[in-house]
mmCIF file of C-alpha atoms in Angstrom:
data_model
loop_
_atom_site.group_PDB
_atom_site.id
_atom_site.type_symbol
_atom_site.label_atom_id
_atom_site.label_comp_id
_atom_site.label_asym_id
_atom_site.label_seq_id
_atom_site.Cartn_x
_atom_site.Cartn_y
_atom_site.Cartn_z
ATOM 1 C CA MET G 1 39.343 37.203 18.650
ATOM 2 C CA ALA G 2 39.464 34.169 16.420
ATOM 3 C CA ASP G 3 40.006 31.872 19.422
ATOM 4 C CA GLU G 4 37.087 33.454 21.297
ATOM 5 C CA ARG G 5 34.798 33.148 18.230
ATOM 6 C CA ALA G 6 35.671 29.451 17.840
ATOM 7 C CA CYS G 7 34.941 28.921 21.541
ATOM 8 C CA LEU G 8 31.519 30.573 21.216
ATOM 9 C CA GLN G 9 30.674 28.477 18.147
ATOM 10 C CA GLU G 10 31.638 25.243 19.904
ATOM 11 C CA SER G 11 29.570 26.216 22.962
ATOM 12 C CA SER G 12 26.539 26.891 20.759
ATOM 13 C CA LEU G 13 26.971 23.547 18.979
ATOM 14 C CA GLU G 14 27.137 21.634 22.262
ATOM 15 C CA SER G 15 24.007 23.427 23.463
ATOM 16 C CA GLN G 16 22.133 22.422 20.308
ATOM 17 C CA ARG G 17 23.338 18.835 20.643
ATOM 18 C CA ALA G 18 22.009 18.796 24.203
ATOM 19 C CA GLN G 19 18.632 19.940 22.877
ATOM 20 C CA ILE G 20 18.674 17.124 20.305
ATOM 21 C CA ASP G 21 19.506 14.571 23.022
ATOM 22 C CA ALA G 22 16.608 15.819 25.170
ATOM 23 C CA LEU G 23 14.220 15.648 22.221
ATOM 24 C CA ASP G 24 15.422 12.145 21.326
ATOM 25 C CA ALA G 25 14.683 11.016 24.875
ATOM 26 C CA GLN G 26 11.129 12.371 24.601
ATOM 27 C CA ILE G 27 10.604 10.833 21.161
ATOM 28 C CA SER G 28 11.920 7.462 22.369
ATOM 29 C CA ALA G 29 9.566 7.461 25.362
ATOM 30 C CA LEU G 30 6.577 8.417 23.219
ATOM 31 C CA LEU G 31 7.393 5.766 20.589
ATOM 32 C CA THR G 32 7.618 3.125 23.318
ATOM 33 C CA LYS G 33 4.147 4.137 24.531
ATOM 34 C CA ARG G 34 2.846 4.149 20.948
ATOM 35 C CA PHE G 35 4.086 0.612 20.356
ATOM 36 C CA GLU G 36 2.439 -0.521 23.602
ATOM 37 C CA VAL G 37 -0.914 0.822 22.387
ATOM 38 C CA ALA G 38 -0.337 -0.654 18.901
ATOM 39 C CA ARG G 39 0.372 -4.048 20.490
ATOM 40 C CA ARG G 40 -2.940 -3.952 22.372
ATOM 41 C CA ILE G 41 -4.794 -3.054 19.167
ATOM 42 C CA ALA G 42 -3.083 -5.919 17.309
ATOM 43 C CA GLN G 43 -4.001 -8.364 20.096
ATOM 44 C CA HIS G 44 -7.635 -7.245 19.903
ATOM 45 C CA LYS G 45 -7.667 -7.626 16.114
ATOM 46 C CA ARG G 46 -6.206 -11.133 16.280
ATOM 47 C CA ALA G 47 -8.788 -12.116 18.910
ATOM 48 C CA GLN G 48 -11.541 -10.858 16.592
ATOM 49 C CA ASN G 49 -9.926 -12.510 13.541
ATOM 50 C CA LEU G 50 -9.470 -9.118 11.885
ATOM 51 C CA PRO G 51 -6.575 -8.191 9.574
ATOM 52 C CA ILE G 52 -3.776 -6.288 11.280
ATOM 53 C CA TYR G 53 -3.056 -4.206 8.201
ATOM 54 C CA ASN G 54 -5.474 -1.423 7.315
ATOM 55 C CA PRO G 55 -3.936 0.771 4.588
ATOM 56 C CA ALA G 56 -6.882 3.196 4.596
ATOM 57 C CA ARG G 57 -6.338 3.879 8.304
ATOM 58 C CA GLU G 58 -2.604 4.288 7.715
ATOM 59 C CA ALA G 59 -3.348 6.800 4.956
ATOM 60 C CA GLN G 60 -5.201 8.902 7.543
ATOM 61 C CA ILE G 61 -2.119 8.849 9.774
ATOM 62 C CA TYR G 62 0.150 9.921 6.896
ATOM 63 C CA ALA G 63 -2.213 12.813 6.169
ATOM 64 C CA GLN G 64 -2.096 13.898 9.820
ATOM 65 C CA VAL G 65 1.687 13.828 10.215
ATOM 66 C CA GLY G 66 2.444 15.417 6.833
ATOM 67 C CA GLY G 67 4.588 14.414 3.886
ATOM 68 C CA GLN G 68 7.911 15.291 5.535
ATOM 69 C CA LEU G 69 7.427 12.471 8.067
ATOM 70 C CA GLU G 70 5.987 9.909 5.648
ATOM 71 C CA SER G 71 9.179 7.844 5.399
ATOM 72 C CA VAL G 72 9.578 7.892 9.180
ATOM 73 C CA TYR G 73 6.012 6.727 9.742
ATOM 74 C CA THR G 74 6.357 4.041 7.087
ATOM 75 C CA GLU G 75 8.850 2.381 9.427
ATOM 76 C CA ILE G 76 6.862 3.090 12.604
ATOM 77 C CA LEU G 77 3.701 1.566 11.138
ATOM 78 C CA GLY G 78 5.629 -1.356 9.655
ATOM 79 C CA ILE G 79 7.087 -2.188 13.078
ATOM 80 C CA SER G 80 3.643 -1.809 14.672
ATOM 81 C CA ARG G 81 2.080 -4.332 12.270
ATOM 82 C CA GLY G 82 4.646 -6.965 13.235
ATOM 83 C CA LEU G 83 4.555 -6.594 17.019
ATOM 84 C CA ILE G 84 2.465 -9.728 17.601
ATOM 85 C CA HIS G 85 3.252 -11.811 14.542
ATOM 86 C CA PRO G 86 5.918 -11.092 11.887
ATOM 87 C CA GLU G 87 4.137 -9.791 8.806
ATOM 88 C CA GLN G 88 4.686 -11.931 5.701
ATOM 89 C CA VAL G 89 3.996 -10.283 2.370
ATOM 90 C CA GLY G 90 4.124 -11.849 -1.068
ATOM 91 C CA VAL G 91 5.535 -9.401 -3.584
ATOM 92 C CA SER G 92 5.272 -9.369 -7.336
ATOM 93 C CA ALA G 93 6.872 -5.954 -7.687
ATOM 94 C CA HIS G 94 10.269 -4.319 -7.347
ATOM 95 C CA THR G 95 11.494 -4.889 -3.800
ATOM 96 C CA SER G 96 12.413 -1.196 -3.476
ATOM 97 C CA THR G 97 8.798 -0.260 -4.230
ATOM 98 C CA ALA G 98 7.514 -2.720 -1.619
ATOM 99 C CA ARG G 99 9.898 -1.383 1.014
ATOM 100 C CA ARG G 100 8.950 2.221 0.275
ATOM 101 C CA LEU G 101 5.295 1.321 0.739
ATOM 102 C CA LEU G 102 5.510 -1.051 3.695
ATOM 103 C CA GLY G 103 8.843 -0.406 5.433
ATOM 104 C CA GLN G 104 11.825 -2.630 6.163
ATOM 105 C CA LYS G 105 10.421 -4.811 8.944
ATOM 106 C CA PHE G 106 8.148 -7.287 7.155
ATOM 107 C CA LYS G 107 9.224 -10.636 5.704
ATOM 108 C CA LEU G 108 9.238 -10.280 1.923
ATOM 109 C CA LYS G 109 8.705 -13.229 -0.414
ATOM 110 C CA LEU G 110 9.144 -12.710 -4.151
ATOM 111 C CA TYR G 111 6.801 -14.446 -6.605
ATOM 112 C CA ASN G 112 5.672 -14.179 -10.189
ATOM 113 C CA PRO G 113 2.007 -13.066 -10.331
ATOM 114 C CA LEU G 114 0.421 -16.518 -10.773
ATOM 115 C CA VAL G 115 2.391 -18.089 -7.917
ATOM 116 C CA LEU G 116 1.667 -15.036 -5.762
ATOM 117 C CA PHE G 117 -2.074 -15.697 -5.941
ATOM 118 C CA GLU G 118 -1.600 -19.327 -4.940
ATOM 119 C CA ALA G 119 0.557 -18.274 -1.980
ATOM 120 C CA ILE G 120 -2.200 -15.924 -0.792
ATOM 121 C CA LEU G 121 -4.888 -18.580 -1.184
ATOM 122 C CA LEU G 122 -2.797 -21.189 0.644
ATOM 123 C CA LYS G 123 -2.053 -18.672 3.430
ATOM 124 C CA GLY G 124 1.661 -18.808 2.768
ATOM 125 C CA VAL G 125 1.625 -15.008 3.044
ATOM 126 C CA ASP G 126 -0.679 -12.554 4.793
ATOM 127 C CA TYR G 127 -1.406 -10.643 1.585
ATOM 128 C CA GLY G 128 0.255 -9.743 -1.698
ATOM 129 C CA LEU G 129 1.524 -6.660 -3.483
ATOM 130 C CA LEU G 130 1.099 -6.803 -7.263
ATOM 131 C CA GLU G 131 2.697 -4.197 -9.510
ATOM 132 C CA VAL G 132 0.766 -3.403 -12.686
ATOM 133 C CA ARG G 133 3.179 -3.778 -15.590
ATOM 134 C CA ALA G 134 2.835 -4.093 -19.353
ATOM 135 C CA SER G 135 4.746 -7.377 -19.704
ATOM 136 C CA HIS G 136 3.059 -10.603 -20.857
ATOM 137 C CA ALA G 137 3.624 -12.324 -17.500
ATOM 138 C CA TYR G 138 1.875 -9.517 -15.661
ATOM 139 C CA ALA G 139 -0.918 -9.419 -18.238
ATOM 140 C CA GLN G 140 -1.468 -13.117 -17.522
ATOM 141 C CA GLY G 141 -1.441 -12.268 -13.835
ATOM 142 C CA LEU G 142 -4.141 -9.623 -14.196
ATOM 143 C CA LYS G 143 -6.321 -11.978 -16.204
ATOM 144 C CA ALA G 144 -5.849 -14.713 -13.571
ATOM 145 C CA LEU G 145 -6.619 -12.220 -10.801
ATOM 146 C CA ALA G 146 -9.870 -11.300 -12.570
ATOM 147 C CA GLY G 147 -10.795 -15.001 -12.600
ATOM 148 C CA HIS G 148 -10.076 -15.403 -8.880
ATOM 149 C CA ILE G 149 -12.115 -12.310 -8.064
ATOM 150 C CA ALA G 150 -15.052 -13.521 -10.194
ATOM 151 C CA GLN G 151 -14.995 -16.752 -8.148
ATOM 152 C CA GLN G 152 -14.809 -14.734 -4.894
ATOM 153 C CA ARG G 153 -11.485 -16.274 -3.921
ATOM 154 C CA LEU G 154 -9.339 -13.117 -3.927
ATOM 155 C CA GLU G 155 -10.017 -9.404 -3.794
ATOM 156 C CA ILE G 156 -8.246 -6.116 -4.394
ATOM 157 C CA ALA G 157 -8.129 -4.551 -0.943
ATOM 158 C CA HIS G 158 -6.286 -1.321 -1.779
ATOM 159 C CA SER G 159 -4.446 0.487 -4.548
ATOM 160 C CA PHE G 160 -1.191 2.429 -4.299
ATOM 161 C CA ARG G 161 0.394 4.965 -6.579
ATOM 162 C CA ILE G 162 4.006 5.814 -5.789
ATOM 163 C CA ALA G 163 5.915 7.946 -8.303
ATOM 164 C CA ASN G 164 4.868 6.356 -11.622
ATOM 165 C CA VAL G 165 4.320 2.881 -10.182
ATOM 166 C CA TRP G 166 0.822 1.446 -9.703
ATOM 167 C CA CYS G 167 0.429 -1.424 -7.230
ATOM 168 C CA LEU G 168 -2.565 -3.468 -6.084
ATOM 169 C CA LEU G 169 -2.868 -4.919 -2.601
ATOM 170 C CA VAL G 170 -4.416 -8.377 -2.980
ATOM 171 C CA GLY G 171 -5.873 -10.536 -0.208
ATOM 172 C CA ARG G 172 -8.188 -13.489 0.286
ATOM 173 C CA PHE G 173 -11.882 -12.736 -0.185
ATOM 174 C CA GLY G 174 -13.202 -10.887 2.870
ATOM 175 C CA PHE G 175 -9.645 -9.848 3.824
ATOM 176 C CA LEU G 176 -10.444 -6.187 4.467
ATOM 177 C CA ALA G 177 -13.755 -4.464 5.129
ATOM 178 C CA GLN G 178 -14.207 -1.600 2.681
ATOM 179 C CA ASN G 179 -15.468 1.570 4.332
ATOM 180 C CA ASN G 180 -16.237 4.480 2.012
ATOM 181 C CA PRO G 181 -14.326 3.141 -1.013
ATOM 182 C CA THR G 182 -13.072 5.835 -3.334
ATOM 183 C CA ARG G 183 -12.115 3.818 -6.434
ATOM 184 C CA LYS G 184 -13.319 0.943 -8.585
ATOM 185 C CA ALA G 185 -11.451 -1.359 -10.942
ATOM 186 C CA TRP G 186 -12.835 -3.036 -14.068
ATOM 187 C CA TRP G 187 -11.439 -5.734 -16.343
ATOM 188 C CA PHE G 188 -12.455 -5.413 -19.994
ATOM 189 C CA ALA G 189 -12.224 -7.957 -22.775
ATOM 190 C CA PRO G 190 -9.337 -7.249 -25.172
ATOM 191 C CA THR G 191 -11.839 -6.423 -27.934
ATOM 192 C CA ALA G 192 -13.063 -3.405 -25.927
ATOM 193 C CA GLN G 193 -9.872 -1.345 -26.173
ATOM 194 C CA GLN G 194 -11.403 1.316 -28.427
ATOM 195 C CA GLU G 195 -14.442 1.673 -26.169
ATOM 196 C CA VAL G 196 -12.184 1.980 -23.139
ATOM 197 C CA GLN G 197 -10.086 4.645 -24.866
ATOM 198 C CA ALA G 198 -13.280 6.646 -25.435
ATOM 199 C CA LEU G 199 -14.257 6.088 -21.794
ATOM 200 C CA LEU G 200 -10.939 7.496 -20.607
ATOM 201 C CA LYS G 201 -11.918 10.906 -21.996
ATOM 202 C CA ILE G 202 -14.719 11.247 -19.439
ATOM 203 C CA CYS G 203 -12.885 9.635 -16.492
ATOM 204 C CA LYS G 204 -11.521 11.727 -13.678
ATOM 205 C CA ASP G 205 -7.989 10.693 -12.742
ATOM 206 C CA PRO G 206 -8.007 7.189 -14.289
ATOM 207 C CA TYR G 207 -5.305 4.519 -14.076
ATOM 208 C CA PHE G 208 -5.258 2.325 -17.143
ATOM 209 C CA SER G 209 -3.326 -0.640 -18.538
ATOM 210 C CA ALA G 210 -4.078 -2.255 -21.912
ATOM 211 C CA THR G 211 -2.643 -5.669 -22.840
ATOM 212 C CA PRO G 212 -3.473 -8.241 -25.540
ATOM 213 C CA LEU G 213 -5.253 -10.226 -22.812
ATOM 214 C CA GLY G 214 -7.520 -7.425 -21.602
ATOM 215 C CA CYS G 215 -7.734 -3.901 -20.187
ATOM 216 C CA LEU G 216 -7.551 -2.861 -16.537
ATOM 217 C CA LEU G 217 -9.173 0.455 -15.647
ATOM 218 C CA GLU G 218 -9.285 2.073 -12.224
ATOM 219 C CA ALA G 219 -11.300 5.258 -11.782
ATOM 220 C CA ASN G 220 -13.301 7.104 -9.168
ATOM 221 C CA ALA G 221 -16.078 5.001 -7.665
ATOM 222 C CA ASP G 222 -18.859 7.277 -8.906
ATOM 223 C CA LEU G 223 -18.008 6.688 -12.598
ATOM 224 C CA GLU G 224 -20.994 5.281 -14.500
ATOM 225 C CA LEU G 225 -20.074 2.935 -17.345
ATOM 226 C CA PRO G 226 -22.069 2.672 -20.590
ATOM 227 C CA THR G 227 -24.247 -0.462 -20.415
ATOM 228 C CA PRO G 228 -22.925 -2.186 -23.587
ATOM 229 C CA LEU G 229 -19.380 -2.445 -22.176
ATOM 230 C CA ALA G 230 -20.326 -4.899 -19.378
ATOM 231 C CA PRO G 231 -16.828 -5.351 -17.878
ATOM 232 C CA LEU G 232 -16.036 -7.461 -14.828
ATOM 233 C CA CYS G 233 -15.912 -5.275 -11.712
ATOM 234 C CA LEU G 234 -12.818 -6.218 -9.746
ATOM 235 C CA GLY G 235 -14.059 -4.384 -6.672
ATOM 236 C CA ALA G 236 -14.421 -1.098 -4.866
ATOM 237 C CA TYR G 237 -11.661 -0.054 -2.480
ATOM 238 C CA SER G 238 -9.625 2.860 -1.208
ATOM 239 C CA THR G 239 -6.459 4.156 -2.815
ATOM 240 C CA THR G 240 -3.364 6.011 -1.654
ATOM 241 C CA ARG G 241 -0.933 8.240 -3.469
ATOM 242 C CA ARG G 242 2.350 7.874 -1.638
ATOM 243 C CA LYS G 243 5.264 10.299 -1.848
ATOM 244 C CA SER G 244 7.706 8.345 0.305
ATOM 245 C CA GLY G 245 11.185 8.293 -1.172
ATOM 246 C CA VAL G 246 10.176 10.330 -4.227
#
């Protein structure tokens, strides 16, 4: 009986493995077709001088496939972005965070915040990923970013929240057309910390960082600020809460 039971179990296992192999063949064929379509889209975008990366569009795809496949699609979309030209991203964040957001395929270049902005402006990278941190170097970076945005040299094109990490996607001015932006970011003078703290009480789902050099506040785009505050608006854009790897 024991020998017969073991034989039945092995037969069932082989049958299930055969099903997996058949499914893998289908998935492989479909992925090949998907990459062919993605390549044609990338070629069209390059011909029209449009950015290949559209995080708002990718967020729609993640919503469609569901959270269980988010890590898988992070890699699929990362490969798709680099089909025509290897994607080069400047990163002022933990590399693990960047990989969880963008996949393993792109060429990653590490910078401190100030050098990151120069690399974007000089087209040394396609765009940059800036992590919002409380350190002095990153406070200097946020203040410098506000200056670049005021001069219409750089822009915040997207915002990510993954676990407890807040990252800003930064590109050259005009990098990404903003359709139906959901969030806005403001930069306040350091003397406005008390006013900003009061403002936080009426914000819905705010992100906030206060440093000696100034305060960064991101909130829903429909938030109306009291007139006396007069902060610098860093832009309106979309945002994504990612669960990949969490």
